[in-house]
CSV table of C-alpha atoms and ligand atoms in Angstrom, one decimal:
chain,number,residue,atom,x,y,z
A,1,MET,CA,0.0,0.0,0.0
A,2,THR,CA,1.2,3.5,-0.8
A,3,ALA,CA,0.0,6.3,1.5
A,4,GLN,CA,-1.6,9.4,0.2
A,5,LEU,CA,0.5,12.5,0.8
A,6,ILE,CA,-0.9,15.2,3.0
A,7,ASP,CA,0.4,18.3,1.3
A,8,GLY,CA,1.0,21.0,3.9
A,9,ASN,CA,2.1,23.5,1.2
A,10,ALA,CA,-1.2,23.2,-0.7
A,11,LEU,CA,-3.3,23.4,2.5
A,12,SER,CA,-1.3,26.4,3.7
A,13,ARG,CA,-1.9,28.2,0.4
A,14,GLN,CA,-5.7,27.5,0.7
A,15,LEU,CA,-5.8,28.7,4.3
A,16,ARG,CA,-3.7,31.7,3.6
A,17,SER,CA,-6.0,32.8,0.8
A,18,GLU,CA,-8.9,32.5,3.3
A,19,VAL,CA,-6.9,34.6,5.7
A,20,ALA,CA,-6.3,37.2,3.0
A,21,GLN,CA,-10.0,37.4,2.3
A,22,ARG,CA,-10.9,37.8,6.0
A,23,ALA,CA,-8.1,40.4,6.4
A,24,ALA,CA,-9.5,42.4,3.5
A,25,ALA,CA,-13.0,42.3,4.9
A,26,LEU,CA,-11.7,43.5,8.3
A,27,THR,CA,-9.6,46.2,6.7
A,28,ALA,CA,-12.6,47.4,4.8
A,29,ARG,CA,-14.4,47.9,8.1
A,30,GLY,CA,-11.5,49.8,9.5
A,31,HIS,CA,-10.0,47.0,11.5
A,32,GLN,CA,-6.9,45.9,9.6
A,33,PRO,CA,-5.4,43.0,11.6
A,34,GLY,CA,-2.0,43.7,13.1
A,35,LEU,CA,0.7,41.3,14.4
A,36,ALA,CA,3.6,42.6,16.4
A,37,VAL,CA,6.7,40.5,16.0
A,38,ILE,CA,9.6,41.1,18.4
A,39,LEU,CA,13.1,39.8,17.9
A,40,VAL,CA,15.8,40.3,20.6
A,41,GLY,CA,19.4,39.6,19.6
A,42,GLU,CA,21.2,38.2,16.6
A,43,ASP,CA,20.3,34.5,16.5
A,44,PRO,CA,20.5,33.7,12.8
A,45,ALA,CA,17.8,31.0,12.8
A,46,SER,CA,15.4,33.3,14.7
A,47,ALA,CA,16.1,36.1,12.2
A,48,VAL,CA,15.0,33.7,9.4
A,49,TYR,CA,11.8,32.6,11.2
A,50,VAL,CA,10.9,36.2,12.0
A,51,ARG,CA,11.5,37.3,8.4
A,52,ASN,CA,9.2,34.5,7.2
A,53,LYS,CA,6.5,35.5,9.6
A,54,VAL,CA,6.7,39.2,8.6
A,55,LYS,CA,6.6,38.2,4.9
A,56,ALA,CA,3.6,35.9,5.5
A,57,CYS,CA,1.8,38.9,7.1
A,58,GLU,CA,2.6,41.2,4.2
A,59,ASP,CA,1.4,38.6,1.6
A,60,SER,CA,-1.9,38.2,3.4
A,61,GLY,CA,-2.9,41.8,4.1
A,62,VAL,CA,-2.0,41.5,7.8
A,63,ARG,CA,-0.1,44.6,9.1
A,64,SER,CA,3.2,43.5,10.7
A,65,ILE,CA,4.8,45.6,13.3
A,66,PHE,CA,8.4,44.3,13.4
A,67,GLU,CA,10.6,45.4,16.3
A,68,LYS,CA,14.2,44.3,16.5
A,69,TYR,CA,16.2,45.0,19.7
A,70,ASP,CA,19.9,44.5,20.6
A,71,ALA,CA,20.8,41.4,22.7
A,72,ASP,CA,21.5,43.7,25.7
A,73,LEU,CA,17.9,44.9,25.9
A,74,SER,CA,16.8,44.7,29.5
A,75,GLU,CA,14.0,42.5,30.7
A,76,ALA,CA,12.2,45.5,32.1
A,77,ALA,CA,12.4,47.3,28.8
A,78,LEU,CA,11.0,44.3,26.9
A,79,LEU,CA,8.1,43.9,29.4
A,80,ALA,CA,7.3,47.6,29.1
A,81,ARG,CA,7.2,47.3,25.4
A,82,ILE,CA,4.8,44.4,25.6
A,83,GLU,CA,2.6,46.3,28.0
A,84,ALA,CA,2.4,49.1,25.4
A,85,LEU,CA,1.5,46.7,22.6
A,86,ASN,CA,-1.1,45.1,24.9
A,87,ALA,CA,-2.8,48.5,25.1
A,88,ASP,CA,-2.5,49.3,21.4
A,89,PRO,CA,-5.9,48.7,19.7
A,90,THR,CA,-4.3,48.4,16.3
A,91,VAL,CA,-2.2,45.4,17.5
A,92,HIS,CA,-4.2,42.1,17.7
A,93,GLY,CA,-1.4,39.6,18.1
A,94,ILE,CA,2.0,39.7,19.8
A,95,LEU,CA,4.7,37.3,19.1
A,96,VAL,CA,8.1,37.3,20.9
A,97,GLN,CA,10.6,35.1,19.0
A,98,MET,CA,12.3,32.5,21.2
A,99,PRO,CA,14.9,31.9,22.3
A,100,LEU,CA,15.6,35.1,24.2
A,101,PRO,CA,19.0,36.2,25.6
A,102,LYS,CA,19.8,34.4,28.8
A,103,HIS,CA,19.2,37.4,31.1
A,104,ILE,CA,15.6,37.6,30.1
A,105,ASP,CA,13.1,35.1,31.6
A,106,PRO,CA,11.0,33.7,28.8
A,107,HIS,CA,8.2,32.8,31.1
A,108,LYS,CA,7.8,36.3,32.4
A,109,VAL,CA,7.7,37.6,28.8
A,110,ILE,CA,5.1,35.1,27.6
A,111,GLU,CA,2.9,35.7,30.6
A,112,ALA,CA,3.2,39.5,30.1
A,113,ILE,CA,1.3,39.2,26.7
A,114,ALA,CA,-2.4,39.8,27.1
A,115,THR,CA,-4.3,36.5,26.6
A,116,SER,CA,-6.5,38.1,24.0
A,117,LYS,CA,-3.3,38.8,21.9
A,118,ASP,CA,-1.4,35.6,22.7
A,119,VAL,CA,-1.6,34.3,19.1
A,120,ASP,CA,1.2,31.8,19.8
A,121,GLY,CA,-0.9,30.2,22.5
A,122,TYR,CA,2.0,29.5,24.9
A,123,SER,CA,0.9,31.4,28.0
A,124,VAL,CA,-0.3,29.5,31.1
A,125,LEU,CA,-3.7,31.1,30.7
A,126,SER,CA,-3.9,30.1,27.1
A,127,ALA,CA,-3.0,26.6,28.0
A,128,GLY,CA,-5.6,26.6,30.7
A,129,GLU,CA,-8.2,27.9,28.3
A,130,LEU,CA,-7.4,25.0,25.9
A,131,MET,CA,-7.6,22.5,28.8
A,132,ALA,CA,-11.0,23.9,29.9
A,133,GLY,CA,-12.3,23.9,26.3
A,134,LEU,CA,-12.6,27.7,26.3
A,135,GLU,CA,-12.1,30.1,23.4
A,136,GLY,CA,-8.4,30.6,23.7
A,137,PHE,CA,-5.7,30.5,21.0
A,138,ARG,CA,-4.4,27.1,20.0
A,139,PRO,CA,-0.6,26.8,19.7
A,140,CYS,CA,0.2,27.0,16.0
A,141,THR,CA,2.0,23.7,15.3
A,142,PRO,CA,-0.6,21.5,17.0
A,143,TYR,CA,-3.4,23.6,15.5
A,144,GLY,CA,-1.8,23.1,12.0
A,145,SER,CA,-1.4,19.4,12.6
A,146,MET,CA,-5.1,19.1,13.4
A,147,LYS,CA,-5.9,20.8,10.1
A,148,LEU,CA,-3.7,18.4,8.3
A,149,ILE,CA,-5.5,15.4,10.0
A,150,GLU,CA,-8.9,16.9,9.1
A,151,SER,CA,-7.8,17.4,5.5
A,152,THR,CA,-7.8,13.6,5.0
A,153,GLY,CA,-11.6,13.8,5.4
A,154,GLN,CA,-11.5,10.9,7.8
A,155,SER,CA,-13.6,10.9,10.9
A,156,ILE,CA,-11.4,11.3,14.0
A,157,LYS,CA,-14.2,10.9,16.7
A,158,GLY,CA,-13.4,7.9,18.9
A,159,LYS,CA,-10.4,6.9,16.9
A,160,HIS,CA,-7.2,6.0,18.7
A,161,ALA,CA,-4.5,8.6,18.4
A,162,VAL,CA,-0.9,8.2,19.7
A,163,VAL,CA,1.1,11.4,20.3
A,164,ILE,CA,4.9,10.7,20.6
A,165,GLY,CA,6.4,13.4,22.7
A,166,ARG,CA,4.9,15.6,25.5
A,167,SER,CA,6.5,19.0,25.2
A,168,ASN,CA,4.5,22.1,26.2
A,169,THR,CA,4.8,23.5,22.7
A,170,VAL,CA,3.7,20.4,20.7
A,171,GLY,CA,3.0,17.1,22.4
A,172,LYS,CA,0.7,18.2,25.2
A,173,PRO,CA,-1.4,20.7,23.3
A,174,MET,CA,-1.7,18.2,20.4
A,175,ALA,CA,-3.0,15.6,22.8
A,176,LEU,CA,-5.5,18.0,24.2
A,177,LEU,CA,-6.8,19.1,20.8
A,178,LEU,CA,-7.2,15.5,19.7
A,179,LEU,CA,-9.0,14.7,22.9
A,180,LEU,CA,-11.1,17.8,23.5
A,181,GLN,CA,-11.7,19.2,20.0
A,182,ALA,CA,-11.8,16.0,17.9
A,183,ASN,CA,-13.0,13.5,20.6
A,184,ALA,CA,-10.3,11.1,19.7
A,185,THR,CA,-9.0,8.5,22.3
A,186,VAL,CA,-5.5,9.6,23.1
A,187,THR,CA,-2.3,7.9,24.3
A,188,VAL,CA,0.7,10.2,25.0
A,189,THR,CA,4.1,8.6,25.0
A,190,HIS,CA,7.5,10.0,26.0
A,191,SER,CA,11.1,9.0,26.5
A,192,GLY,CA,10.2,6.7,29.4
A,193,THR,CA,7.6,4.7,27.4
A,194,PRO,CA,8.7,1.1,27.0
A,195,ASP,CA,7.9,-0.5,23.7
A,196,LEU,CA,6.7,2.5,21.8
A,197,GLY,CA,5.7,0.3,18.9
A,198,TYR,CA,3.2,-1.6,21.0
A,199,HIS,CA,1.2,1.7,21.3
A,200,THR,CA,1.7,3.0,17.8
A,201,ARG,CA,0.7,-0.3,16.1
A,202,GLN,CA,-2.8,0.2,17.6
A,203,ALA,CA,-3.1,3.8,16.5
A,204,ASP,CA,-5.4,5.1,13.8
A,205,ILE,CA,-3.5,8.4,14.0
A,206,VAL,CA,0.2,8.9,15.0
A,207,VAL,CA,1.7,12.3,15.6
A,208,ALA,CA,5.4,12.2,16.0
A,209,ALA,CA,7.0,15.2,17.8
A,210,VAL,CA,10.3,14.0,19.2
A,211,GLY,CA,13.2,15.5,17.3
A,212,ARG,CA,14.9,12.2,16.4
A,213,ALA,CA,15.0,10.7,12.9
A,214,ASN,CA,13.5,7.2,12.4
A,215,THR,CA,11.6,7.2,15.7
A,216,LEU,CA,8.6,5.8,13.8
A,217,THR,CA,9.4,2.9,11.4
A,218,ALA,CA,7.1,0.9,9.1
A,219,ASP,CA,6.9,-2.1,11.6
A,220,MET,CA,5.4,0.4,14.2
A,221,VAL,CA,2.5,1.5,12.0
A,222,LYS,CA,-1.0,0.1,11.6
A,223,PRO,CA,-1.9,-0.3,7.9
A,224,GLY,CA,-4.0,2.7,6.8
A,225,ALA,CA,-3.1,4.9,9.7
A,226,ILE,CA,-2.8,8.7,9.4
A,227,VAL,CA,0.8,9.7,10.2
A,228,ILE,CA,1.7,13.3,11.0
A,229,ASP,CA,5.4,14.1,11.3
A,230,VAL,CA,6.2,17.2,13.3
A,231,GLY,CA,9.9,16.5,13.8
A,232,ILE,CA,12.6,18.5,12.1
A,233,ASN,CA,16.0,16.9,12.0
A,234,ARG,CA,19.1,17.5,9.9
A,235,LYS,CA,20.7,14.5,8.2
A,236,ALA,CA,24.5,14.1,7.7
A,237,ASP,CA,24.1,15.4,4.1
A,238,GLY,CA,22.5,18.6,5.4
A,239,LYS,CA,19.0,17.8,4.2
A,240,LEU,CA,16.0,17.9,6.5
A,241,CYS,CA,14.0,14.9,7.7
A,242,GLY,CA,11.3,14.3,10.2
A,243,ASP,CA,10.9,11.7,13.0
A,244,VAL,CA,9.3,9.2,10.6
A,245,ASP,CA,11.1,6.9,8.3
A,246,PHE,CA,9.1,8.3,5.4
A,247,ASP,CA,10.1,5.8,2.7
A,248,GLY,CA,9.2,2.8,4.8
A,249,VAL,CA,6.1,4.2,6.5
A,250,LYS,CA,4.5,5.4,3.3
A,251,GLU,CA,4.2,1.8,2.3
A,252,VAL,CA,2.0,1.0,5.3
A,253,ALA,CA,0.2,4.2,6.3
A,254,GLY,CA,-3.0,5.5,4.6
A,255,TRP,CA,-1.9,9.1,4.8
A,256,ILE,CA,1.4,10.7,5.6
A,257,THR,CA,3.0,14.2,5.8
A,258,PRO,CA,6.3,14.8,4.2
A,259,VAL,CA,9.2,16.7,5.8
A,260,PRO,CA,9.7,19.4,4.5
A,261,GLY,CA,6.3,20.4,3.1
A,262,GLY,CA,4.0,19.0,5.8
A,263,VAL,CA,3.6,20.5,9.3
A,264,GLY,CA,6.3,23.1,8.7
A,265,PRO,CA,4.4,25.5,6.4
A,266,MET,CA,1.2,25.1,8.6
A,267,THR,CA,2.8,26.6,11.7
A,268,ILE,CA,3.1,30.2,10.2
A,269,THR,CA,-0.2,29.8,8.5
A,270,MET,CA,-2.0,29.1,11.8
A,271,LEU,CA,-0.2,32.1,13.3
A,272,LEU,CA,-2.0,34.2,10.6
A,273,VAL,CA,-5.3,32.4,11.3
A,274,ASN,CA,-5.0,33.1,15.0
A,275,THR,CA,-4.2,36.8,14.3
A,276,ILE,CA,-7.2,37.1,12.1
A,277,GLU,CA,-9.4,35.5,14.8
A,278,ALA,CA,-8.0,37.9,17.4
A,279,ALA,CA,-8.8,40.9,15.1
A,280,GLU,CA,-12.3,39.5,14.4
A,281,ARG,CA,-13.0,39.1,18.1
A,282,THR,CA,-11.9,42.7,18.7
A,283,ALA,CA,-14.0,44.0,15.8
A,284,ALA,CA,-17.1,42.2,17.1
A,285,ARG,CA,-16.9,43.9,20.5
B,1,NAP,P1,11.2,18.6,22.9
B,1,NAP,O1,10.7,19.6,23.8
B,1,NAP,O2,12.6,18.2,22.9
B,1,NAP,O3,10.3,17.3,23.3
B,1,NAP,C1,10.6,16.0,22.7
B,1,NAP,C2,9.7,15.0,23.3
B,1,NAP,O4,10.0,13.7,22.7
B,1,NAP,C3,9.8,14.8,24.8
B,1,NAP,O5,8.5,14.8,25.4
B,1,NAP,C4,10.5,13.5,25.0
B,1,NAP,O6,10.1,12.8,26.2
B,1,NAP,C5,10.0,12.7,23.8
B,1,NAP,N1,10.9,11.6,23.4
B,1,NAP,C6,12.2,11.6,23.3
B,1,NAP,N2,12.6,10.4,23.0
B,1,NAP,C7,11.5,9.6,22.8
B,1,NAP,C8,11.3,8.3,22.5
B,1,NAP,N3,12.3,7.4,22.2
B,1,NAP,N4,10.0,7.8,22.5
B,1,NAP,C9,9.0,8.6,22.8
B,1,NAP,N5,9.2,9.9,23.1
B,1,NAP,C10,10.4,10.4,23.1
B,1,NAP,O7,10.8,18.9,21.4
B,1,NAP,P2,9.6,19.7,20.8
B,1,NAP,O8,9.8,21.1,21.0
B,1,NAP,O9,8.3,19.1,21.2
B,1,NAP,O10,9.9,19.4,19.3
B,1,NAP,C11,9.8,18.1,18.8
B,1,NAP,C12,10.2,18.1,17.3
B,1,NAP,O11,9.3,18.9,16.5
B,1,NAP,C13,11.6,18.7,17.0
B,1,NAP,O12,12.2,18.1,16.0
B,1,NAP,C14,11.2,20.2,16.6
B,1,NAP,O13,12.2,20.7,15.8
B,1,NAP,C15,10.0,19.9,15.8
B,1,NAP,N6,9.1,21.1,15.8
B,1,NAP,C16,8.6,21.4,14.5
B,1,NAP,C17,7.7,22.4,14.4
B,1,NAP,C18,7.2,22.7,13.0
B,1,NAP,O14,6.7,23.8,12.8
B,1,NAP,N7,7.2,21.8,12.1
B,1,NAP,C19,7.4,23.2,15.5
B,1,NAP,C20,7.8,22.8,16.7
B,1,NAP,C21,8.7,21.8,16.9
B,1,NAP,P3,10.4,13.3,27.7
B,1,NAP,O15,9.4,14.3,27.9
B,1,NAP,O16,10.3,12.1,28.5
B,1,NAP,O17,11.8,13.9,27.6
């Protein structure tokens, strides 16, 4: 059996065109959506991520407010800037690119962002809202992974999903979305889980978010399963790969995301979707 490819680039394009339409409608009513993106320091990878986010905003009609600060910016100054953005009615989402320089506490910074503007969905309050099934912002990578699963057209309700990994950014919110939003039956595994394959072989849906190539191999997958590969790893030849042995697993799974071109493009797309949602909520008030 050869799995169907779940094309994250194609789904991203479709969702971004919907974002652009919603942004245009909001702008026409005098509420152009605005996303503030803050970069502190010179980390080259962060600079690329931020550039991509700002460009994605521009392409979709979302106003980006890009602020770059030197690495020696004080924590107090950053918190004061966030407070000002919280109070700015033209800013609907605030994103502070991680990692921050060592002298700045990332938790303090994330918690300083107003929950109504926490479009990355990483604050404790946002996590609590997700847990309680309230109308918070879903973290972008798990949210995008849910969209990819939904794009298969398969019913998820009651299905057995296995999430490999339990980070606060991916694994835990992914498990919550599958459980609370999609009514799946969820198993969460981690580095202490003995015999990972025992769990994954029973799964209708597997989401791998570990950061280690070949964590999921063909012998660990139930025929016809949906496989979502969140991992990003660099091979010896410099090319990217995920956590899933793509060539082997595609012969067993029913659907599979590639790396690159699967979850990756969806993450920025869902940031735009969250920003639009924030702006629509403000406009509706
Ligand atoms: P992380 O914080 O390092 O978490 C990795 C998780 O994997 C941990 O919960 C760990 O368990 C678990 N794990 C390690 N070895 C395992 C094993 N043998 N079996 C089962 N679980 C195991 O990483 P993360 O931030 O969640 O990121 C995971 C991957 O996704 C990385 O490759 C990252 O680059 C990628 N990622 C991609 C995107 C995207 O946009 N595509 C976004 C975010 C992250 P313990 O908790 O027991 O240590």
